[in-house]
Amino acid sequence: MTLLSVERLKLFTTRSPWWCALITLTITIGFAALVTANADDREFAPTVSSTQIGYGLGMAVIMVLAALSVTTEYRFGTIRTTFQAIPNRIAALLAKTTVVALLCLVIGEISAFGAWGVGKMIKPTADLALNSTADWINVAGVGVIYAFAAIIAIAVGIMIRHSAGAIALLLVYSLAVESLVGLIPGIGHDIQKWMPFNVAEKFLTGDAGSNSGRGPGGGQSSGVILSQGWSLAYFAAVAIGLLAIAITVAKKRDA
């Protein structure tokens, strides 16, 4: 518990988590308000999924938050102090990852239910009730995806150690690369089926993912053959695998 308390104090005594949380909430809830307010019940009726249309951009901000939680320590040299005080680097990095992932889980749940709540307030007559398991996953699943996305961002931050480089790589990959891979002739579609954020979209939207338009790179979980449960397991495995690689790298090199 001491390690977790130390990491919590380090995280919350900086301004970047607060700003990133505020931006995430503004984006996700703001987009939900815009989409719902402009929805036409005859041509484009608002749905539970459409209230979450800003989740992809919110996730990009979440990954910035997670990456900065690591790279700023390398930038200012505080990571050396941490490793001197806690020689077990695995425990130190796992504690940081746990605290950041839990924060991102909470932010994700607040933003998702906030977006859904705003949509329901703007269009009280629309069919926005959480009547099925799919509807609940659509909303409550956002926080879970944010948590695992944060783990991916921390892993990248540990390996790259520079804020600009880590953030650029994360944003370019999540917002552009996965969508563009599908354009590769012949093999692009087959590769895209297994891209992690594309698979995460399948977990959130199920079979409706290809039409949801809410993913990081345009929102199409096109061609994913895994079920919703296995999609989450796959995304979690990618996140944990990257973290394991990053911790191994951190153990073998100087802080």
PDB file of C-alpha atoms in Angstrom:
ATOM      1  CA  MET A   1       0.000   0.000   0.000  1.00  0.00           C
ATOM      2  CA  THR A   2       2.936   2.338   0.612  1.00  0.00           C
ATOM      3  CA  LEU A   3       3.997   2.191  -3.021  1.00  0.00           C
ATOM      4  CA  LEU A   4       0.460   2.900  -4.187  1.00  0.00           C
ATOM      5  CA  SER A   5       0.180   5.861  -1.816  1.00  0.00           C
ATOM      6  CA  VAL A   6       3.483   7.294  -3.028  1.00  0.00           C
ATOM      7  CA  GLU A   7       2.446   6.981  -6.670  1.00  0.00           C
ATOM      8  CA  ARG A   8      -0.941   8.500  -5.915  1.00  0.00           C
ATOM      9  CA  LEU A   9       0.711  11.503  -4.277  1.00  0.00           C
ATOM     10  CA  LYS A  10       3.136  11.937  -7.174  1.00  0.00           C
ATOM     11  CA  LEU A  11       0.327  11.768  -9.695  1.00  0.00           C
ATOM     12  CA  PHE A  12      -2.112  14.139  -8.012  1.00  0.00           C
ATOM     13  CA  THR A  13       0.453  16.779  -7.075  1.00  0.00           C
ATOM     14  CA  THR A  14       1.015  17.579 -10.759  1.00  0.00           C
ATOM     15  CA  ARG A  15      -1.382  19.552 -12.921  1.00  0.00           C
ATOM     16  CA  SER A  16      -1.372  17.410 -16.061  1.00  0.00           C
ATOM     17  CA  PRO A  17      -3.772  14.701 -14.721  1.00  0.00           C
ATOM     18  CA  TRP A  18      -6.322  17.333 -13.726  1.00  0.00           C
ATOM     19  CA  TRP A  19      -6.126  19.093 -17.078  1.00  0.00           C
ATOM     20  CA  CYS A  20      -6.292  15.818 -19.009  1.00  0.00           C
ATOM     21  CA  ALA A  21      -9.294  14.673 -16.973  1.00  0.00           C
ATOM     22  CA  LEU A  22     -11.079  17.975 -17.614  1.00  0.00           C
ATOM     23  CA  ILE A  23     -10.331  17.846 -21.341  1.00  0.00           C
ATOM     24  CA  THR A  24     -11.528  14.235 -21.559  1.00  0.00           C
ATOM     25  CA  LEU A  25     -14.817  15.066 -19.862  1.00  0.00           C
ATOM     26  CA  THR A  26     -15.298  18.154 -22.015  1.00  0.00           C
ATOM     27  CA  ILE A  27     -14.681  16.261 -25.240  1.00  0.00           C
ATOM     28  CA  THR A  28     -16.809  13.211 -24.521  1.00  0.00           C
ATOM     29  CA  ILE A  29     -19.734  15.028 -22.926  1.00  0.00           C
ATOM     30  CA  GLY A  30     -19.504  17.927 -25.386  1.00  0.00           C
ATOM     31  CA  PHE A  31     -19.651  15.650 -28.418  1.00  0.00           C
ATOM     32  CA  ALA A  32     -22.591  13.781 -26.917  1.00  0.00           C
ATOM     33  CA  ALA A  33     -24.445  17.060 -26.434  1.00  0.00           C
ATOM     34  CA  LEU A  34     -23.729  18.210 -29.992  1.00  0.00           C
ATOM     35  CA  VAL A  35     -24.706  14.936 -31.626  1.00  0.00           C
ATOM     36  CA  THR A  36     -27.866  14.482 -29.578  1.00  0.00           C
ATOM     37  CA  ALA A  37     -28.992  18.097 -29.955  1.00  0.00           C
ATOM     38  CA  ASN A  38     -28.627  17.920 -33.736  1.00  0.00           C
ATOM     39  CA  ALA A  39     -30.180  14.483 -34.105  1.00  0.00           C
ATOM     40  CA  ASP A  40     -33.332  14.240 -36.175  1.00  0.00           C
ATOM     41  CA  ASP A  41     -35.650  11.526 -34.921  1.00  0.00           C
ATOM     42  CA  ARG A  42     -36.824  10.884 -38.461  1.00  0.00           C
ATOM     43  CA  GLU A  43     -33.420  10.516 -40.156  1.00  0.00           C
ATOM     44  CA  PHE A  44     -30.852  10.049 -37.393  1.00  0.00           C
ATOM     45  CA  ALA A  45     -32.373   9.010 -34.102  1.00  0.00           C
ATOM     46  CA  PRO A  46     -29.984   9.275 -31.146  1.00  0.00           C
ATOM     47  CA  THR A  47     -28.855   5.961 -29.664  1.00  0.00           C
ATOM     48  CA  VAL A  48     -26.853   4.855 -26.653  1.00  0.00           C
ATOM     49  CA  SER A  49     -23.875   4.293 -28.959  1.00  0.00           C
ATOM     50  CA  SER A  50     -24.131   7.741 -30.516  1.00  0.00           C
ATOM     51  CA  THR A  51     -23.840   9.386 -27.085  1.00  0.00           C
ATOM     52  CA  GLN A  52     -20.366   7.841 -26.837  1.00  0.00           C
ATOM     53  CA  ILE A  53     -19.124   9.203 -30.147  1.00  0.00           C
ATOM     54  CA  GLY A  54     -16.399  11.264 -28.468  1.00  0.00           C
ATOM     55  CA  TYR A  55     -14.832   8.347 -26.641  1.00  0.00           C
ATOM     56  CA  GLY A  56     -12.020   7.905 -29.174  1.00  0.00           C
ATOM     57  CA  LEU A  57     -10.735  11.456 -28.767  1.00  0.00           C
ATOM     58  CA  GLY A  58     -11.167  11.158 -25.024  1.00  0.00           C
ATOM     59  CA  MET A  59      -9.051   8.010 -25.069  1.00  0.00           C
ATOM     60  CA  ALA A  60      -6.311   9.878 -26.924  1.00  0.00           C
ATOM     61  CA  VAL A  61      -6.191  12.418 -24.069  1.00  0.00           C
ATOM     62  CA  ILE A  62      -6.174   9.583 -21.525  1.00  0.00           C
ATOM     63  CA  MET A  63      -3.116   8.089 -23.203  1.00  0.00           C
ATOM     64  CA  VAL A  64      -1.397  11.480 -23.059  1.00  0.00           C
ATOM     65  CA  LEU A  65      -2.101  11.569 -19.324  1.00  0.00           C
ATOM     66  CA  ALA A  66      -0.694   8.067 -18.825  1.00  0.00           C
ATOM     67  CA  ALA A  67       2.401   8.668 -20.924  1.00  0.00           C
ATOM     68  CA  LEU A  68       3.177  11.927 -19.099  1.00  0.00           C
ATOM     69  CA  SER A  69       2.935  10.156 -15.744  1.00  0.00           C
ATOM     70  CA  VAL A  70       6.087   8.245 -16.736  1.00  0.00           C
ATOM     71  CA  THR A  71       7.974  10.495 -19.127  1.00  0.00           C
ATOM     72  CA  THR A  72       7.932  13.525 -16.830  1.00  0.00           C
ATOM     73  CA  GLU A  73       9.725  11.445 -14.210  1.00  0.00           C
ATOM     74  CA  TYR A  74      12.435  10.613 -16.713  1.00  0.00           C
ATOM     75  CA  ARG A  75      12.575  14.236 -17.851  1.00  0.00           C
ATOM     76  CA  PHE A  76      13.147  15.646 -14.370  1.00  0.00           C
ATOM     77  CA  GLY A  77      15.188  12.727 -13.091  1.00  0.00           C
ATOM     78  CA  THR A  78      12.789  11.807 -10.292  1.00  0.00           C
ATOM     79  CA  ILE A  79      12.632   8.244 -11.601  1.00  0.00           C
ATOM     80  CA  ARG A  80      16.219   7.787 -10.375  1.00  0.00           C
ATOM     81  CA  THR A  81      15.168   8.754  -6.858  1.00  0.00           C
ATOM     82  CA  THR A  82      12.262   6.339  -7.079  1.00  0.00           C
ATOM     83  CA  PHE A  83      14.483   3.446  -8.147  1.00  0.00           C
ATOM     84  CA  GLN A  84      17.036   4.288  -5.451  1.00  0.00           C
ATOM     85  CA  ALA A  85      14.337   4.271  -2.776  1.00  0.00           C
ATOM     86  CA  ILE A  86      12.676   1.184  -4.276  1.00  0.00           C
ATOM     87  CA  PRO A  87      15.323  -1.107  -5.835  1.00  0.00           C
ATOM     88  CA  ASN A  88      12.573  -3.450  -7.002  1.00  0.00           C
ATOM     89  CA  ARG A  89      11.783  -1.681 -10.267  1.00  0.00           C
ATOM     90  CA  ILE A  90       9.022  -4.105 -11.120  1.00  0.00           C
ATOM     91  CA  ALA A  91       7.089  -3.223  -7.961  1.00  0.00           C
ATOM     92  CA  ALA A  92       7.615   0.510  -8.483  1.00  0.00           C
ATOM     93  CA  LEU A  93       6.439   0.471 -12.095  1.00  0.00           C
ATOM     94  CA  LEU A  94       3.504  -1.819 -11.359  1.00  0.00           C
ATOM     95  CA  ALA A  95       2.381   0.504  -8.573  1.00  0.00           C
ATOM     96  CA  LYS A  96       2.509   3.488 -10.925  1.00  0.00           C
ATOM     97  CA  THR A  97       0.620   1.565 -13.593  1.00  0.00           C
ATOM     98  CA  THR A  98      -2.069   0.491 -11.124  1.00  0.00           C
ATOM     99  CA  VAL A  99      -2.687   4.023  -9.857  1.00  0.00           C
ATOM    100  CA  VAL A 100      -2.808   5.570 -13.334  1.00  0.00           C
ATOM    101  CA  ALA A 101      -4.997   2.801 -14.766  1.00  0.00           C
ATOM    102  CA  LEU A 102      -7.492   3.123 -11.896  1.00  0.00           C
ATOM    103  CA  LEU A 103      -7.637   6.896 -12.383  1.00  0.00           C
ATOM    104  CA  CYS A 104      -8.280   6.437 -16.095  1.00  0.00           C
ATOM    105  CA  LEU A 105     -10.960   3.841 -15.327  1.00  0.00           C
ATOM    106  CA  VAL A 106     -12.761   6.362 -13.109  1.00  0.00           C
ATOM    107  CA  ILE A 107     -12.410   9.164 -15.666  1.00  0.00           C
ATOM    108  CA  GLY A 108     -13.735   6.861 -18.359  1.00  0.00           C
ATOM    109  CA  GLU A 109     -16.792   5.857 -16.367  1.00  0.00           C
ATOM    110  CA  ILE A 110     -17.601   9.449 -15.404  1.00  0.00           C
ATOM    111  CA  SER A 111     -17.191  10.664 -18.981  1.00  0.00           C
ATOM    112  CA  ALA A 112     -19.215   7.794 -20.488  1.00  0.00           C
ATOM    113  CA  PHE A 113     -22.134   8.011 -18.070  1.00  0.00           C
ATOM    114  CA  GLY A 114     -21.927  11.801 -18.209  1.00  0.00           C
ATOM    115  CA  ALA A 115     -22.209  11.711 -22.007  1.00  0.00           C
ATOM    116  CA  TRP A 116     -25.122   9.293 -21.811  1.00  0.00           C
ATOM    117  CA  GLY A 117     -26.822  11.403 -19.134  1.00  0.00           C
ATOM    118  CA  VAL A 118     -26.470  14.599 -21.162  1.00  0.00           C
ATOM    119  CA  GLY A 119     -27.931  12.859 -24.195  1.00  0.00           C
ATOM    120  CA  LYS A 120     -30.874  11.659 -22.158  1.00  0.00           C
ATOM    121  CA  MET A 121     -31.479  15.162 -20.762  1.00  0.00           C
ATOM    122  CA  ILE A 122     -31.379  16.790 -24.199  1.00  0.00           C
ATOM    123  CA  LYS A 123     -33.624  14.162 -25.800  1.00  0.00           C
ATOM    124  CA  PRO A 124     -35.773  12.728 -22.999  1.00  0.00           C
ATOM    125  CA  THR A 125     -38.133  11.083 -25.489  1.00  0.00           C
ATOM    126  CA  ALA A 126     -35.380   9.239 -27.363  1.00  0.00           C
ATOM    127  CA  ASP A 127     -34.743   5.539 -26.788  1.00  0.00           C
ATOM    128  CA  LEU A 128     -31.608   5.952 -24.655  1.00  0.00           C
ATOM    129  CA  ALA A 129     -32.455   3.581 -21.823  1.00  0.00           C
ATOM    130  CA  LEU A 130     -29.855   0.987 -20.858  1.00  0.00           C
ATOM    131  CA  ASN A 131     -32.149  -1.950 -21.514  1.00  0.00           C
ATOM    132  CA  SER A 132     -29.667  -4.613 -22.543  1.00  0.00           C
ATOM    133  CA  THR A 133     -26.224  -5.982 -21.802  1.00  0.00           C
ATOM    134  CA  ALA A 134     -25.027  -4.462 -25.067  1.00  0.00           C
ATOM    135  CA  ASP A 135     -26.171  -1.007 -23.945  1.00  0.00           C
ATOM    136  CA  TRP A 136     -24.399  -1.358 -20.607  1.00  0.00           C
ATOM    137  CA  ILE A 137     -21.171  -2.483 -22.287  1.00  0.00           C
ATOM    138  CA  ASN A 138     -21.468   0.465 -24.677  1.00  0.00           C
ATOM    139  CA  VAL A 139     -21.310   2.862 -21.743  1.00  0.00           C
ATOM    140  CA  ALA A 140     -19.653   1.104 -18.796  1.00  0.00           C
ATOM    141  CA  GLY A 141     -17.080  -0.535 -21.053  1.00  0.00           C
ATOM    142  CA  VAL A 142     -15.498   2.820 -21.912  1.00  0.00           C
ATOM    143  CA  GLY A 143     -13.764   3.064 -18.541  1.00  0.00           C
ATOM    144  CA  VAL A 144     -12.351  -0.437 -18.923  1.00  0.00           C
ATOM    145  CA  ILE A 145     -10.920   0.380 -22.349  1.00  0.00           C
ATOM    146  CA  TYR A 146      -9.477   3.642 -21.015  1.00  0.00           C
ATOM    147  CA  ALA A 147      -7.702   1.717 -18.246  1.00  0.00           C
ATOM    148  CA  PHE A 148      -6.052  -0.729 -20.649  1.00  0.00           C
ATOM    149  CA  ALA A 149      -5.240   2.089 -23.086  1.00  0.00           C
ATOM    150  CA  ALA A 150      -3.482   3.831 -20.188  1.00  0.00           C
ATOM    151  CA  ILE A 151      -1.404   0.691 -19.577  1.00  0.00           C
ATOM    152  CA  ILE A 152      -0.362   0.721 -23.240  1.00  0.00           C
ATOM    153  CA  ALA A 153       0.587   4.398 -22.962  1.00  0.00           C
ATOM    154  CA  ILE A 154       2.628   3.778 -19.804  1.00  0.00           C
ATOM    155  CA  ALA A 155       4.475   0.937 -21.532  1.00  0.00           C
ATOM    156  CA  VAL A 156       5.308   3.184 -24.477  1.00  0.00           C
ATOM    157  CA  GLY A 157       6.379   5.954 -22.092  1.00  0.00           C
ATOM    158  CA  ILE A 158       8.720   3.606 -20.220  1.00  0.00           C
ATOM    159  CA  MET A 159      10.340   2.419 -23.436  1.00  0.00           C
ATOM    160  CA  ILE A 160      10.685   5.805 -25.162  1.00  0.00           C
ATOM    161  CA  ARG A 161      11.113   7.974 -22.028  1.00  0.00           C
ATOM    162  CA  HIS A 162      10.628  11.250 -23.950  1.00  0.00           C
ATOM    163  CA  SER A 163       7.233  12.956 -23.664  1.00  0.00           C
ATOM    164  CA  ALA A 164       7.032  14.312 -27.210  1.00  0.00           C
ATOM    165  CA  GLY A 165       8.109  11.040 -28.813  1.00  0.00           C
ATOM    166  CA  ALA A 166       5.825   8.850 -26.731  1.00  0.00           C
ATOM    167  CA  ILE A 167       2.795  11.107 -27.190  1.00  0.00           C
ATOM    168  CA  ALA A 168       3.384  11.477 -30.927  1.00  0.00           C
ATOM    169  CA  LEU A 169       3.672   7.718 -31.400  1.00  0.00           C
ATOM    170  CA  LEU A 170       0.547   6.993 -29.370  1.00  0.00           C
ATOM    171  CA  LEU A 171      -1.592   9.617 -31.090  1.00  0.00           C
ATOM    172  CA  VAL A 172      -0.454   8.828 -34.611  1.00  0.00           C
ATOM    173  CA  TYR A 173      -0.990   5.112 -34.080  1.00  0.00           C
ATOM    174  CA  SER A 174      -4.375   5.305 -32.340  1.00  0.00           C
ATOM    175  CA  LEU A 175      -5.853   8.076 -34.498  1.00  0.00           C
ATOM    176  CA  ALA A 176      -4.445   7.217 -37.920  1.00  0.00           C
ATOM    177  CA  VAL A 177      -2.370   4.073 -38.377  1.00  0.00           C
ATOM    178  CA  GLU A 178      -5.051   1.496 -37.648  1.00  0.00           C
ATOM    179  CA  SER A 179      -7.460   3.115 -40.098  1.00  0.00           C
ATOM    180  CA  LEU A 180      -4.826   3.453 -42.811  1.00  0.00           C
ATOM    181  CA  VAL A 181      -3.632  -0.139 -42.508  1.00  0.00           C
ATOM    182  CA  GLY A 182      -6.908  -1.278 -44.022  1.00  0.00           C
ATOM    183  CA  LEU A 183      -5.985   0.536 -47.245  1.00  0.00           C
ATOM    184  CA  ILE A 184      -2.984  -1.731 -47.902  1.00  0.00           C
ATOM    185  CA  PRO A 185      -3.888  -3.795 -50.988  1.00  0.00           C
ATOM    186  CA  GLY A 186      -4.441  -7.470 -50.394  1.00  0.00           C
ATOM    187  CA  ILE A 187      -3.409  -7.868 -46.763  1.00  0.00           C
ATOM    188  CA  GLY A 188      -4.592  -4.637 -45.154  1.00  0.00           C
ATOM    189  CA  HIS A 189      -8.024  -5.919 -44.161  1.00  0.00           C
ATOM    190  CA  ASP A 190      -6.595  -9.101 -42.639  1.00  0.00           C
ATOM    191  CA  ILE A 191      -4.088  -7.126 -40.576  1.00  0.00           C
ATOM    192  CA  GLN A 192      -6.719  -4.631 -39.442  1.00  0.00           C
ATOM    193  CA  LYS A 193      -8.793  -7.433 -37.914  1.00  0.00           C
ATOM    194  CA  TRP A 194      -6.147  -7.837 -35.228  1.00  0.00           C
ATOM    195  CA  MET A 195      -5.175  -4.227 -34.546  1.00  0.00           C
ATOM    196  CA  PRO A 196      -5.705  -3.660 -30.807  1.00  0.00           C
ATOM    197  CA  PHE A 197      -7.811  -0.486 -30.818  1.00  0.00           C
ATOM    198  CA  ASN A 198      -9.945  -1.873 -33.630  1.00  0.00           C
ATOM    199  CA  VAL A 199     -10.571  -4.966 -31.510  1.00  0.00           C
ATOM    200  CA  ALA A 200     -11.361  -2.782 -28.486  1.00  0.00           C
ATOM    201  CA  GLU A 201     -14.034  -1.071 -30.560  1.00  0.00           C
ATOM    202  CA  LYS A 202     -15.622  -4.479 -31.177  1.00  0.00           C
ATOM    203  CA  PHE A 203     -15.852  -5.036 -27.415  1.00  0.00           C
ATOM    204  CA  LEU A 204     -17.694  -1.741 -26.939  1.00  0.00           C
ATOM    205  CA  THR A 205     -20.116  -1.906 -29.827  1.00  0.00           C
ATOM    206  CA  GLY A 206     -20.420  -5.580 -30.706  1.00  0.00           C
ATOM    207  CA  ASP A 207     -21.724  -6.310 -34.179  1.00  0.00           C
ATOM    208  CA  ALA A 208     -22.803  -2.664 -34.541  1.00  0.00           C
ATOM    209  CA  GLY A 209     -19.167  -1.525 -34.343  1.00  0.00           C
ATOM    210  CA  SER A 210     -18.750  -1.165 -38.080  1.00  0.00           C
ATOM    211  CA  ASN A 211     -21.482   1.457 -38.131  1.00  0.00           C
ATOM    212  CA  SER A 212     -20.861   3.260 -34.878  1.00  0.00           C
ATOM    213  CA  GLY A 213     -18.366   5.826 -36.107  1.00  0.00           C
ATOM    214  CA  ARG A 214     -16.935   6.358 -32.661  1.00  0.00           C
ATOM    215  CA  GLY A 215     -13.536   4.674 -32.687  1.00  0.00           C
ATOM    216  CA  PRO A 216     -10.183   6.424 -32.403  1.00  0.00           C
ATOM    217  CA  GLY A 217      -9.459   6.331 -36.071  1.00  0.00           C
ATOM    218  CA  GLY A 218     -12.939   6.726 -37.459  1.00  0.00           C
ATOM    219  CA  GLY A 219     -14.615   4.033 -35.471  1.00  0.00           C
ATOM    220  CA  GLN A 220     -14.871   0.944 -37.598  1.00  0.00           C
ATOM    221  CA  SER A 221     -14.254  -2.359 -35.864  1.00  0.00           C
ATOM    222  CA  SER A 222     -14.309  -3.810 -39.369  1.00  0.00           C
ATOM    223  CA  GLY A 223     -13.808  -7.518 -39.785  1.00  0.00           C
ATOM    224  CA  VAL A 224     -13.028  -8.366 -36.157  1.00  0.00           C
ATOM    225  CA  ILE A 225     -13.855 -12.045 -35.775  1.00  0.00           C
ATOM    226  CA  LEU A 226     -13.606 -12.236 -31.980  1.00  0.00           C
ATOM    227  CA  SER A 227     -16.626 -12.059 -29.704  1.00  0.00           C
ATOM    228  CA  GLN A 228     -17.034  -9.100 -27.361  1.00  0.00           C
ATOM    229  CA  GLY A 229     -15.575 -10.990 -24.419  1.00  0.00           C
ATOM    230  CA  TRP A 230     -12.581 -12.263 -26.358  1.00  0.00           C
ATOM    231  CA  SER A 231     -12.069  -8.815 -27.860  1.00  0.00           C
ATOM    232  CA  LEU A 232     -11.624  -7.390 -24.362  1.00  0.00           C
ATOM    233  CA  ALA A 233      -9.314 -10.269 -23.428  1.00  0.00           C
ATOM    234  CA  TYR A 234      -7.222  -9.663 -26.559  1.00  0.00           C
ATOM    235  CA  PHE A 235      -6.913  -5.921 -25.881  1.00  0.00           C
ATOM    236  CA  ALA A 236      -5.987  -6.621 -22.254  1.00  0.00           C
ATOM    237  CA  ALA A 237      -3.368  -9.167 -23.353  1.00  0.00           C
ATOM    238  CA  VAL A 238      -1.793  -6.641 -25.723  1.00  0.00           C
ATOM    239  CA  ALA A 239      -1.656  -4.022 -22.954  1.00  0.00           C
ATOM    240  CA  ILE A 240      -0.190  -6.402 -20.375  1.00  0.00           C
ATOM    241  CA  GLY A 241       2.256  -7.829 -22.908  1.00  0.00           C
ATOM    242  CA  LEU A 242       3.559  -4.378 -23.816  1.00  0.00           C
ATOM    243  CA  LEU A 243       3.884  -3.504 -20.132  1.00  0.00           C
ATOM    244  CA  ALA A 244       5.867  -6.684 -19.478  1.00  0.00           C
ATOM    245  CA  ILE A 245       8.244  -5.813 -22.326  1.00  0.00           C
ATOM    246  CA  ALA A 246       8.596  -2.245 -21.063  1.00  0.00           C
ATOM    247  CA  ILE A 247       9.384  -3.333 -17.492  1.00  0.00           C
ATOM    248  CA  THR A 248      11.960  -5.804 -18.804  1.00  0.00           C
ATOM    249  CA  VAL A 249      13.598  -2.993 -20.780  1.00  0.00           C
ATOM    250  CA  ALA A 250      13.516  -0.682 -17.725  1.00  0.00           C
ATOM    251  CA  LYS A 251      15.255  -3.313 -15.596  1.00  0.00           C
ATOM    252  CA  LYS A 252      18.137  -3.703 -18.025  1.00  0.00           C
ATOM    253  CA  ARG A 253      19.051  -0.069 -18.642  1.00  0.00           C
ATOM    254  CA  ASP A 254      20.060   2.918 -16.555  1.00  0.00           C
ATOM    255  CA  ALA A 255      17.317   5.189 -15.272  1.00  0.00           C
TER     256      ALA A 255
END
